[in-house]
């Protein structure tokens, strides 16, 4: 048990010994009344690395200088631009570099991966997902099911928290999988639930899915760059994520996918084709016949959106310098400290619905207000705190270990204490 103290001195002492403290300097903070805001919204949109502007200019210069020749002549040739990311991404999610690719965007990737891994037939057509999943995921799953002529109310099994609870019991997920048995085609779960911040046991869920002959895929939007994972070792079939949350790659930034090598190298796993997914050496032959690459790159469709990948490049460099291990060590402590501070706030009507066990959460904490939630949120905003409000009654805050400090959390606490 960590012995925290609710004082500014304690917070500053922690910042002094924080080996990641200097990384804050690499990011641009919005301003409020001529001061940096207290930014707790990295779970929604990460901050801009200062290096993005320079790297963006370099691409503009190469385009100006080389025109079409930039595909091969640019400092980072556009033809192979996506290769810039695989190794660094693979370390973040725990995979080999052939199992990951930066491509498309999250919901698009979810659809493309479901085209490959949701192939209902012979009574095996059901999908298990979490109740209250992010709307885009709900829409994706609903329309996939409809595409094959099923009724979502029958084909989609949603796992809910128990009566009066906010967190889903892992056992309920596992037993639903077992009960669905050979009617189950796919478990499609979030890694971290966007609303509660609950991190699910991806390995156990995957094992349970495989036991009944189903695939397991995960939307890691709120897990990637937040919690270290071992997607390959956990035997996960596929996953996808966006890069603009913890990965700081800018609004609408390029998404990413993981496909286990046992599937990626298997030509019998159907995938929709596009020239960038085709075997690279034949890409410009313009011949008939789609021959997918034998790796996750085969889920690419179009040539790389270079300008949409520049910030990704900048941000992954920072991730590479820090490493997920050091990031997670700070994250557990910083979120633990923030949670401790929040527990000292007894005059406002909220409870923290995020799991208390650090293994079952990332850095985000969700504060559920029984009343006055919106009013408290507005007062935080007036005082230079950037948090986010989720209907109907939750304030989410994410002390992000890459650029938030212990003092940030203390200042947030101080402002909260001042709200009467
Ligand atoms: C942020 C988020 C999305 C957003 O999807 P885009 O396709 O990137 O717009 C989808 N699902 C989850 C779980 C998210 O957290």
mmCIF file of N, CA and C in Angstrom, residues 114 271 362:
data_model
loop_
_atom_site.group_PDB
_atom_site.id
_atom_site.type_symbol
_atom_site.label_atom_id
_atom_site.label_comp_id
_atom_site.label_asym_id
_atom_site.label_seq_id
_atom_site.Cartn_x
_atom_site.Cartn_y
_atom_site.Cartn_z
ATOM 1 N N UNK A 114 -13.911 -7.624 -38.882
ATOM 2 C CA UNK A 114 -15.094 -8.475 -38.715
ATOM 3 C C UNK A 114 -15.443 -9.186 -40.022
ATOM 4 N N UNK A 271 -10.001 -11.748 -46.619
ATOM 5 C CA UNK A 271 -9.896 -10.315 -46.352
ATOM 6 C C UNK A 271 -10.249 -9.544 -47.607
ATOM 7 N N UNK A 362 -6.559 1.384 -16.323
ATOM 8 C CA UNK A 362 -5.397 2.120 -16.800
ATOM 9 C C UNK A 362 -5.283 3.385 -15.991
#
